[in-house]
Structures are given as structure tokens and as C-alpha cells.
Amino acid sequence: MPVLFVGHGNPLNALLDNDITRMWSTVGAGLPRAQAIVVISAHWLTYGTHVTDAPKQKIIYDFYGFPEQLYQVPYDASGDPAVAKVLQKQLLAYEAKLDSTWGLDHGTWSVLKHLAPEPKVPVLQISLDMNQSLEQITEMFHQLKPLRKKGVIFIGSGNIVHNLGALKFMDNTAFDWAIEFDAKSAEAMTKHDFSLLTRPGKISSAASFAVPTNDHYRPMLATMSLLEPKEQLEYFNDVIELGSVGMRSFISK
């Protein structure tokens, strides 16, 4: 199964018809039929690793100040306790815990509304353990790679460039540091250069602005660690929105 990383950006993308969401729809239409979709979202941060195991996934509207319509968006996805147990077993060394209290946060459903608008297979989430270093993230998610051969599509959802404090609402021109970090991180991703990817400051000094916190950066690392060594990436949505939010995404080929 392919591996994807998706720059999710604004939650309103769940409702919008634009270049970003149309590309999500195009990519989604080309995906093979999976046994399950497993999402690693920047919006489920925990201490320890958690896996959703509820048979029915609730929708989490984990944002505020948006139009009321966004809080009414449905996404009728099932979970799968059996798949959750398989994921947990693969991460036994990391003491992964099953979690029926979480559901699908907007890092997941706002993207899947376009990638998989009518969910026909179970959708699960794996949390990001904030105790782990960036190197440890890649080591842990690497353990899940065998499940790709068993019909699981993994999707990381975050943003490689993500600085909400620098958003431009009147001028959509990207900051130079955002353009630089996006381009140089793409070079490192293409080369599977984890020595750089796990140390954003070595990719570029622009990392201090582009990745002021690494919560949205971590899903990219998680999905990169699921790739085969020579697996190629096809990029899409490689634009910077609102000056400081990179939408660059990839699918493995």
C-alpha cells in the first residue's frame, strides 16, 4: 500500500472547493482499496503511544472560532478493534495502549472528507508520543512497515512549515524562510536523509521560523520511516499558504 503525508492546513478545507482540496480528491480517487486507513495526526499528542480501538469513530471538532457550519461536518467512519490490536502488537516494545476515548480529529477528517469522502474501510489513528525525540519517532513507526503489505494505508497529517504566529491574512505571499525550508526539506525527503530530517536546524537555519514547534513536523517523519529505502516520492500541493503554512504533501511510488 502507498504511504502519504498530507499538509492539512486550515480546518475550513473540509468545506472548501479549491486547488488543495481538488488535488486531495484526485489523489484519493487513485488509491487502491485498503483493509484499513491509519492516520498519524499532528492533533493527537500524548505521553505514551495510543491507538484508537472503538468500533465506531466519533468526530472531534478540536478548534474554535470557526463558522458554525464546520462544527456540523459529518464523517461516518468505522474503527476496527482487531486492526487496533495488530497495531498495538507491532508496537509492543513501546507499550502502546488501546484508546476508545479519542476519535478522529480535524487533522484526519478534514482531509479524508476529500481523500475518501465515503469511508468504505475502517479508519484508525495512532497518537504522537511527545516523550519521544524525532529520532525515536522514526524508529518506532518503522516497526509498522510490514503492515503495508497487509493492506494498511498510512497517512501522516501535519505541515512541514507551520508558524501560526506569522500568518498573513491580507497578503498570501510566502515568507522567504518558509520557501527556503520547504525546498530544502523536500530535498532531504527525496534523498531519505534522516540525518537531516530528524534535525531540522541542520536542514536550514530557517527551521527556527518554519518549525517553531515540531508537533506538525512529526507526522512527516512518521510516514517517511514507513518507506522502503529506494521508494520514490511524488509531491503535490507544494505551496505555502497564508505566508507561513506549507501544504507540501507526498505519496509514495
PDB file of C-alpha atoms in Angstrom:
ATOM      1  CA  MET A   1       0.000   0.000   0.000  1.00  0.00           C
ATOM      2  CA  PRO A   2       1.167   3.565  -0.596  1.00  0.00           C
ATOM      3  CA  VAL A   3       2.216   5.899   2.207  1.00  0.00           C
ATOM      4  CA  LEU A   4       1.030   9.501   2.224  1.00  0.00           C
ATOM      5  CA  PHE A   5       1.901  12.667   4.037  1.00  0.00           C
ATOM      6  CA  VAL A   6      -0.684  15.426   3.716  1.00  0.00           C
ATOM      7  CA  GLY A   7      -0.278  19.074   4.630  1.00  0.00           C
ATOM      8  CA  HIS A   8      -3.707  19.701   6.126  1.00  0.00           C
ATOM      9  CA  GLY A   9      -3.624  23.434   6.856  1.00  0.00           C
ATOM     10  CA  ASN A  10      -6.861  25.278   7.610  1.00  0.00           C
ATOM     11  CA  PRO A  11      -9.738  23.140   9.032  1.00  0.00           C
ATOM     12  CA  LEU A  12     -12.053  25.001   6.633  1.00  0.00           C
ATOM     13  CA  ASN A  13     -10.544  22.910   3.844  1.00  0.00           C
ATOM     14  CA  ALA A  14     -13.098  20.306   4.906  1.00  0.00           C
ATOM     15  CA  LEU A  15     -15.758  22.543   3.341  1.00  0.00           C
ATOM     16  CA  LEU A  16     -13.853  24.265   0.551  1.00  0.00           C
ATOM     17  CA  ASP A  17     -13.532  23.525  -3.134  1.00  0.00           C
ATOM     18  CA  ASN A  18     -10.104  24.847  -4.056  1.00  0.00           C
ATOM     19  CA  ASP A  19      -6.842  23.728  -5.671  1.00  0.00           C
ATOM     20  CA  ILE A  20      -5.745  21.989  -2.455  1.00  0.00           C
ATOM     21  CA  THR A  21      -8.935  20.013  -1.868  1.00  0.00           C
ATOM     22  CA  ARG A  22      -9.371  19.130  -5.545  1.00  0.00           C
ATOM     23  CA  MET A  23      -5.895  17.594  -5.509  1.00  0.00           C
ATOM     24  CA  TRP A  24      -6.795  15.619  -2.379  1.00  0.00           C
ATOM     25  CA  SER A  25      -9.811  14.267  -4.257  1.00  0.00           C
ATOM     26  CA  THR A  26      -7.677  13.352  -7.266  1.00  0.00           C
ATOM     27  CA  VAL A  27      -5.091  11.560  -5.140  1.00  0.00           C
ATOM     28  CA  GLY A  28      -7.790   9.788  -3.165  1.00  0.00           C
ATOM     29  CA  ALA A  29      -9.504   8.540  -6.314  1.00  0.00           C
ATOM     30  CA  GLY A  30      -6.260   6.816  -7.313  1.00  0.00           C
ATOM     31  CA  LEU A  31      -5.691   4.983  -4.036  1.00  0.00           C
ATOM     32  CA  PRO A  32      -6.011   1.185  -4.020  1.00  0.00           C
ATOM     33  CA  ARG A  33      -8.712  -0.450  -1.913  1.00  0.00           C
ATOM     34  CA  ALA A  34      -7.191  -0.930   1.537  1.00  0.00           C
ATOM     35  CA  GLN A  35      -8.034  -3.078   4.546  1.00  0.00           C
ATOM     36  CA  ALA A  36      -7.741  -0.009   6.765  1.00  0.00           C
ATOM     37  CA  ILE A  37      -6.518   3.588   6.808  1.00  0.00           C
ATOM     38  CA  VAL A  38      -4.306   4.598   9.722  1.00  0.00           C
ATOM     39  CA  VAL A  39      -3.682   8.308  10.274  1.00  0.00           C
ATOM     40  CA  ILE A  40      -0.922   9.920  12.323  1.00  0.00           C
ATOM     41  CA  SER A  41      -2.285  13.388  13.051  1.00  0.00           C
ATOM     42  CA  ALA A  42      -0.474  16.404  14.470  1.00  0.00           C
ATOM     43  CA  HIS A  43      -3.552  16.982  16.618  1.00  0.00           C
ATOM     44  CA  TRP A  44      -3.315  13.868  18.765  1.00  0.00           C
ATOM     45  CA  LEU A  45      -0.384  14.457  21.071  1.00  0.00           C
ATOM     46  CA  THR A  46       0.012  12.151  24.050  1.00  0.00           C
ATOM     47  CA  TYR A  47       2.580  10.894  26.526  1.00  0.00           C
ATOM     48  CA  GLY A  48       2.974   7.302  25.503  1.00  0.00           C
ATOM     49  CA  THR A  49       1.624   5.831  22.279  1.00  0.00           C
ATOM     50  CA  HIS A  50      -2.130   5.340  21.864  1.00  0.00           C
ATOM     51  CA  VAL A  51      -4.155   3.549  19.186  1.00  0.00           C
ATOM     52  CA  THR A  52      -7.877   4.156  18.664  1.00  0.00           C
ATOM     53  CA  ASP A  53      -9.852   0.920  19.070  1.00  0.00           C
ATOM     54  CA  ALA A  54     -13.511   1.996  19.165  1.00  0.00           C
ATOM     55  CA  PRO A  55     -15.690   0.156  16.610  1.00  0.00           C
ATOM     56  CA  LYS A  56     -17.257   3.488  15.615  1.00  0.00           C
ATOM     57  CA  GLN A  57     -15.184   6.639  15.318  1.00  0.00           C
ATOM     58  CA  LYS A  58     -16.563   9.850  16.779  1.00  0.00           C
ATOM     59  CA  ILE A  59     -15.689  13.155  15.128  1.00  0.00           C
ATOM     60  CA  ILE A  60     -13.699  15.634  17.217  1.00  0.00           C
ATOM     61  CA  TYR A  61     -14.144  19.333  16.436  1.00  0.00           C
ATOM     62  CA  ASP A  62     -10.855  20.348  18.036  1.00  0.00           C
ATOM     63  CA  PHE A  63     -10.781  24.051  17.133  1.00  0.00           C
ATOM     64  CA  TYR A  64     -12.636  27.231  17.986  1.00  0.00           C
ATOM     65  CA  GLY A  65     -13.714  30.468  16.346  1.00  0.00           C
ATOM     66  CA  PHE A  66     -14.755  28.944  13.023  1.00  0.00           C
ATOM     67  CA  PRO A  67     -18.137  29.178  11.225  1.00  0.00           C
ATOM     68  CA  GLU A  68     -20.857  27.030  12.784  1.00  0.00           C
ATOM     69  CA  GLN A  69     -21.136  25.012   9.585  1.00  0.00           C
ATOM     70  CA  LEU A  70     -17.719  23.485  10.222  1.00  0.00           C
ATOM     71  CA  TYR A  71     -18.903  22.041  13.536  1.00  0.00           C
ATOM     72  CA  GLN A  72     -21.658  20.179  11.692  1.00  0.00           C
ATOM     73  CA  VAL A  73     -19.445  18.376   9.172  1.00  0.00           C
ATOM     74  CA  PRO A  74     -20.056  14.616   9.396  1.00  0.00           C
ATOM     75  CA  TYR A  75     -17.600  11.822   8.630  1.00  0.00           C
ATOM     76  CA  ASP A  76     -19.202   8.451   9.152  1.00  0.00           C
ATOM     77  CA  ALA A  77     -16.185   6.199   9.641  1.00  0.00           C
ATOM     78  CA  SER A  78     -15.950   2.929  11.493  1.00  0.00           C
ATOM     79  CA  GLY A  79     -12.986   1.801  13.548  1.00  0.00           C
ATOM     80  CA  ASP A  80     -11.676  -1.748  13.863  1.00  0.00           C
ATOM     81  CA  PRO A  81     -10.685  -3.215  17.247  1.00  0.00           C
ATOM     82  CA  ALA A  82      -8.929  -6.136  15.530  1.00  0.00           C
ATOM     83  CA  VAL A  83      -6.714  -3.858  13.439  1.00  0.00           C
ATOM     84  CA  ALA A  84      -6.037  -1.762  16.543  1.00  0.00           C
ATOM     85  CA  LYS A  85      -4.757  -4.867  18.329  1.00  0.00           C
ATOM     86  CA  VAL A  86      -2.475  -5.691  15.403  1.00  0.00           C
ATOM     87  CA  LEU A  87      -1.021  -2.170  15.548  1.00  0.00           C
ATOM     88  CA  GLN A  88      -0.602  -2.467  19.306  1.00  0.00           C
ATOM     89  CA  LYS A  89       1.182  -5.811  18.923  1.00  0.00           C
ATOM     90  CA  GLN A  90       3.611  -4.332  16.393  1.00  0.00           C
ATOM     91  CA  LEU A  91       4.415  -1.619  18.946  1.00  0.00           C
ATOM     92  CA  LEU A  92       4.609  -3.939  21.933  1.00  0.00           C
ATOM     93  CA  ALA A  93       8.130  -2.780  22.770  1.00  0.00           C
ATOM     94  CA  TYR A  94       6.778   0.765  23.055  1.00  0.00           C
ATOM     95  CA  GLU A  95       3.940  -0.217  25.423  1.00  0.00           C
ATOM     96  CA  ALA A  96       1.279   1.143  23.063  1.00  0.00           C
ATOM     97  CA  LYS A  97      -2.166   1.428  24.656  1.00  0.00           C
ATOM     98  CA  LEU A  98      -5.594   0.963  23.105  1.00  0.00           C
ATOM     99  CA  ASP A  99      -7.787   4.054  23.423  1.00  0.00           C
ATOM    100  CA  SER A 100     -11.553   4.170  22.898  1.00  0.00           C
ATOM    101  CA  THR A 101     -11.946   7.751  24.189  1.00  0.00           C
ATOM    102  CA  TRP A 102     -10.386   9.522  21.197  1.00  0.00           C
ATOM    103  CA  GLY A 103     -11.873   9.537  17.707  1.00  0.00           C
ATOM    104  CA  LEU A 104     -10.950  11.350  14.513  1.00  0.00           C
ATOM    105  CA  ASP A 105      -9.605  14.881  14.979  1.00  0.00           C
ATOM    106  CA  HIS A 106      -9.629  17.523  12.273  1.00  0.00           C
ATOM    107  CA  GLY A 107      -6.152  16.556  11.106  1.00  0.00           C
ATOM    108  CA  THR A 108      -7.832  13.356   9.939  1.00  0.00           C
ATOM    109  CA  TRP A 109     -11.427  14.018   8.926  1.00  0.00           C
ATOM    110  CA  SER A 110     -10.886  17.385   7.230  1.00  0.00           C
ATOM    111  CA  VAL A 111      -8.509  15.644   4.807  1.00  0.00           C
ATOM    112  CA  LEU A 112     -10.394  12.355   4.452  1.00  0.00           C
ATOM    113  CA  LYS A 113     -13.566  14.282   3.543  1.00  0.00           C
ATOM    114  CA  HIS A 114     -11.794  14.718   0.186  1.00  0.00           C
ATOM    115  CA  LEU A 115      -9.379  11.770   0.026  1.00  0.00           C
ATOM    116  CA  ALA A 116     -12.032   9.213   0.996  1.00  0.00           C
ATOM    117  CA  PRO A 117     -15.391  11.042   1.062  1.00  0.00           C
ATOM    118  CA  GLU A 118     -17.380   7.844   1.581  1.00  0.00           C
ATOM    119  CA  PRO A 119     -15.370   5.784   4.066  1.00  0.00           C
ATOM    120  CA  LYS A 120     -15.572   2.156   2.963  1.00  0.00           C
ATOM    121  CA  VAL A 121     -12.803   0.803   5.184  1.00  0.00           C
ATOM    122  CA  PRO A 122     -12.028   1.337   8.887  1.00  0.00           C
ATOM    123  CA  VAL A 123     -10.128   4.481   9.869  1.00  0.00           C
ATOM    124  CA  LEU A 124      -7.853   4.489  12.931  1.00  0.00           C
ATOM    125  CA  GLN A 125      -5.428   6.935  14.489  1.00  0.00           C
ATOM    126  CA  ILE A 126      -2.072   6.496  16.204  1.00  0.00           C
ATOM    127  CA  SER A 127      -1.006   9.262  18.558  1.00  0.00           C
ATOM    128  CA  LEU A 128       2.298  11.087  18.628  1.00  0.00           C
ATOM    129  CA  ASP A 129       4.229  10.454  21.832  1.00  0.00           C
ATOM    130  CA  MET A 130       5.688  13.781  22.909  1.00  0.00           C
ATOM    131  CA  ASN A 131       8.178  11.972  25.132  1.00  0.00           C
ATOM    132  CA  GLN A 132       9.902  10.697  22.009  1.00  0.00           C
ATOM    133  CA  SER A 133      12.688  12.525  20.219  1.00  0.00           C
ATOM    134  CA  LEU A 134      12.462  12.927  16.460  1.00  0.00           C
ATOM    135  CA  GLU A 135      14.895  10.040  16.056  1.00  0.00           C
ATOM    136  CA  GLN A 136      12.760   7.817  18.285  1.00  0.00           C
ATOM    137  CA  ILE A 137       9.666   8.609  16.218  1.00  0.00           C
ATOM    138  CA  THR A 138      11.318   7.240  13.097  1.00  0.00           C
ATOM    139  CA  GLU A 139      12.490   4.141  14.961  1.00  0.00           C
ATOM    140  CA  MET A 140       9.033   3.373  16.320  1.00  0.00           C
ATOM    141  CA  PHE A 141       6.965   3.926  13.180  1.00  0.00           C
ATOM    142  CA  HIS A 142       9.470   1.876  11.180  1.00  0.00           C
ATOM    143  CA  GLN A 143       8.090  -1.121  13.121  1.00  0.00           C
ATOM    144  CA  LEU A 144       4.739  -0.705  11.334  1.00  0.00           C
ATOM    145  CA  LYS A 145       6.151  -1.020   7.814  1.00  0.00           C
ATOM    146  CA  PRO A 146       5.197  -4.739   7.435  1.00  0.00           C
ATOM    147  CA  LEU A 147       1.514  -3.769   7.719  1.00  0.00           C
ATOM    148  CA  ARG A 148       1.708  -2.009   4.357  1.00  0.00           C
ATOM    149  CA  LYS A 149       1.897  -5.479   2.804  1.00  0.00           C
ATOM    150  CA  LYS A 150      -1.230  -6.454   4.713  1.00  0.00           C
ATOM    151  CA  GLY A 151      -3.429  -3.767   3.212  1.00  0.00           C
ATOM    152  CA  VAL A 152      -2.929  -0.783   5.532  1.00  0.00           C
ATOM    153  CA  ILE A 153      -2.584   2.712   4.074  1.00  0.00           C
ATOM    154  CA  PHE A 154      -0.733   5.044   6.442  1.00  0.00           C
ATOM    155  CA  ILE A 155      -1.324   8.795   6.221  1.00  0.00           C
ATOM    156  CA  GLY A 156       0.614  11.427   8.132  1.00  0.00           C
ATOM    157  CA  SER A 157      -1.268  14.706   8.563  1.00  0.00           C
ATOM    158  CA  GLY A 158       0.535  17.875   9.596  1.00  0.00           C
ATOM    159  CA  ASN A 159       2.506  20.679   7.932  1.00  0.00           C
ATOM    160  CA  ILE A 160       6.256  20.744   7.332  1.00  0.00           C
ATOM    161  CA  VAL A 161       6.287  24.553   7.548  1.00  0.00           C
ATOM    162  CA  HIS A 162       3.920  25.641  10.312  1.00  0.00           C
ATOM    163  CA  ASN A 163       4.179  29.005  12.034  1.00  0.00           C
ATOM    164  CA  LEU A 164       0.753  30.265  13.105  1.00  0.00           C
ATOM    165  CA  GLY A 165       2.283  33.315  14.752  1.00  0.00           C
ATOM    166  CA  ALA A 166       3.423  34.606  11.367  1.00  0.00           C
ATOM    167  CA  LEU A 167       0.191  34.107   9.391  1.00  0.00           C
ATOM    168  CA  LYS A 168      -0.640  36.705   6.749  1.00  0.00           C
ATOM    169  CA  PHE A 169      -4.359  37.247   6.253  1.00  0.00           C
ATOM    170  CA  MET A 170      -4.150  40.202   3.866  1.00  0.00           C
ATOM    171  CA  ASP A 171      -1.128  39.107   1.830  1.00  0.00           C
ATOM    172  CA  ASN A 172      -0.669  35.470   0.786  1.00  0.00           C
ATOM    173  CA  THR A 173       2.967  35.957  -0.268  1.00  0.00           C
ATOM    174  CA  ALA A 174       5.161  33.306   1.332  1.00  0.00           C
ATOM    175  CA  PHE A 175       7.987  34.358   3.618  1.00  0.00           C
ATOM    176  CA  ASP A 176      11.473  33.707   2.218  1.00  0.00           C
ATOM    177  CA  TRP A 177      12.296  31.469   5.183  1.00  0.00           C
ATOM    178  CA  ALA A 178       9.172  29.379   4.526  1.00  0.00           C
ATOM    179  CA  ILE A 179      10.098  28.899   0.871  1.00  0.00           C
ATOM    180  CA  GLU A 180      13.690  28.017   1.794  1.00  0.00           C
ATOM    181  CA  PHE A 181      12.818  25.458   4.450  1.00  0.00           C
ATOM    182  CA  ASP A 182      10.127  23.863   2.322  1.00  0.00           C
ATOM    183  CA  ALA A 183      12.515  23.421  -0.618  1.00  0.00           C
ATOM    184  CA  LYS A 184      15.448  22.131   1.433  1.00  0.00           C
ATOM    185  CA  SER A 185      13.309  19.739   3.469  1.00  0.00           C
ATOM    186  CA  ALA A 186      11.908  18.356   0.191  1.00  0.00           C
ATOM    187  CA  GLU A 187      15.465  17.691  -0.969  1.00  0.00           C
ATOM    188  CA  ALA A 188      16.166  15.780   2.250  1.00  0.00           C
ATOM    189  CA  MET A 189      12.897  13.854   1.950  1.00  0.00           C
ATOM    190  CA  THR A 190      13.641  12.868  -1.646  1.00  0.00           C
ATOM    191  CA  LYS A 191      17.012  11.504  -0.513  1.00  0.00           C
ATOM    192  CA  HIS A 192      15.510   9.828   2.593  1.00  0.00           C
ATOM    193  CA  ASP A 193      18.163  11.732   4.551  1.00  0.00           C
ATOM    194  CA  PHE A 194      17.070  11.083   8.132  1.00  0.00           C
ATOM    195  CA  SER A 195      20.302  12.578   9.479  1.00  0.00           C
ATOM    196  CA  LEU A 196      18.877  15.916   8.328  1.00  0.00           C
ATOM    197  CA  LEU A 197      15.154  15.263   8.688  1.00  0.00           C
ATOM    198  CA  THR A 198      15.487  14.421  12.386  1.00  0.00           C
ATOM    199  CA  ARG A 199      17.486  17.625  12.913  1.00  0.00           C
ATOM    200  CA  PRO A 200      15.511  20.402  11.206  1.00  0.00           C
ATOM    201  CA  GLY A 201      18.099  23.003  12.216  1.00  0.00           C
ATOM    202  CA  LYS A 202      20.648  21.206  10.021  1.00  0.00           C
ATOM    203  CA  ILE A 203      18.318  21.366   7.029  1.00  0.00           C
ATOM    204  CA  SER A 204      18.362  25.160   7.219  1.00  0.00           C
ATOM    205  CA  SER A 205      18.711  27.939   9.759  1.00  0.00           C
ATOM    206  CA  ALA A 206      15.198  28.870   8.627  1.00  0.00           C
ATOM    207  CA  ALA A 207      13.944  25.976  10.785  1.00  0.00           C
ATOM    208  CA  SER A 208      13.724  28.302  13.780  1.00  0.00           C
ATOM    209  CA  PHE A 209      10.908  30.134  11.961  1.00  0.00           C
ATOM    210  CA  ALA A 210       9.479  27.269   9.873  1.00  0.00           C
ATOM    211  CA  VAL A 211       9.316  24.735  12.717  1.00  0.00           C
ATOM    212  CA  PRO A 212       8.962  26.784  15.926  1.00  0.00           C
ATOM    213  CA  THR A 213       7.301  23.718  17.471  1.00  0.00           C
ATOM    214  CA  ASN A 214       7.603  20.273  15.919  1.00  0.00           C
ATOM    215  CA  ASP A 215       4.091  18.890  16.502  1.00  0.00           C
ATOM    216  CA  HIS A 216       3.079  19.375  12.840  1.00  0.00           C
ATOM    217  CA  TYR A 217       6.502  18.232  11.602  1.00  0.00           C
ATOM    218  CA  ARG A 218       6.363  14.869  13.387  1.00  0.00           C
ATOM    219  CA  PRO A 219       3.744  13.213  11.141  1.00  0.00           C
ATOM    220  CA  MET A 220       6.048  13.679   8.143  1.00  0.00           C
ATOM    221  CA  LEU A 221       8.834  11.830   9.972  1.00  0.00           C
ATOM    222  CA  ALA A 222       6.455   9.069  10.996  1.00  0.00           C
ATOM    223  CA  THR A 223       5.391   8.424   7.414  1.00  0.00           C
ATOM    224  CA  MET A 224       8.904   8.775   5.989  1.00  0.00           C
ATOM    225  CA  SER A 225      10.019   5.981   8.330  1.00  0.00           C
ATOM    226  CA  LEU A 226       7.465   3.635   6.704  1.00  0.00           C
ATOM    227  CA  LEU A 227       9.098   3.886   3.272  1.00  0.00           C
ATOM    228  CA  GLU A 228      11.358   1.372   1.603  1.00  0.00           C
ATOM    229  CA  PRO A 229      14.930   2.717   1.192  1.00  0.00           C
ATOM    230  CA  LYS A 230      14.661   3.427  -2.559  1.00  0.00           C
ATOM    231  CA  GLU A 231      10.963   4.265  -2.658  1.00  0.00           C
ATOM    232  CA  GLN A 232      10.267   7.455  -4.565  1.00  0.00           C
ATOM    233  CA  LEU A 233       8.008  10.316  -3.544  1.00  0.00           C
ATOM    234  CA  GLU A 234       5.541  12.165  -5.727  1.00  0.00           C
ATOM    235  CA  TYR A 235       4.849  15.631  -4.321  1.00  0.00           C
ATOM    236  CA  PHE A 236       1.605  17.540  -4.595  1.00  0.00           C
ATOM    237  CA  ASN A 237       0.152  20.761  -3.129  1.00  0.00           C
ATOM    238  CA  ASP A 238       3.696  22.146  -2.798  1.00  0.00           C
ATOM    239  CA  VAL A 239       2.570  25.672  -1.944  1.00  0.00           C
ATOM    240  CA  ILE A 240       2.829  27.946   1.088  1.00  0.00           C
ATOM    241  CA  GLU A 241      -0.494  29.331   2.313  1.00  0.00           C
ATOM    242  CA  LEU A 242      -1.021  32.494   4.364  1.00  0.00           C
ATOM    243  CA  GLY A 243       2.707  33.161   4.245  1.00  0.00           C
ATOM    244  CA  SER A 244       3.782  30.521   6.737  1.00  0.00           C
ATOM    245  CA  VAL A 245       1.852  27.237   6.366  1.00  0.00           C
ATOM    246  CA  GLY A 246       3.418  24.749   3.983  1.00  0.00           C
ATOM    247  CA  MET A 247       0.941  22.446   2.261  1.00  0.00           C
ATOM    248  CA  ARG A 248       3.562  20.197   0.657  1.00  0.00           C
ATOM    249  CA  SER A 249       2.343  16.618   0.564  1.00  0.00           C
ATOM    250  CA  PHE A 250       3.593  13.352  -0.918  1.00  0.00           C
ATOM    251  CA  ILE A 251       2.531   9.875  -1.916  1.00  0.00           C
ATOM    252  CA  SER A 252       4.992   7.015  -2.285  1.00  0.00           C
ATOM    253  CA  LYS A 253       5.515   5.483  -5.707  1.00  0.00           C
TER     254      LYS A 253
END
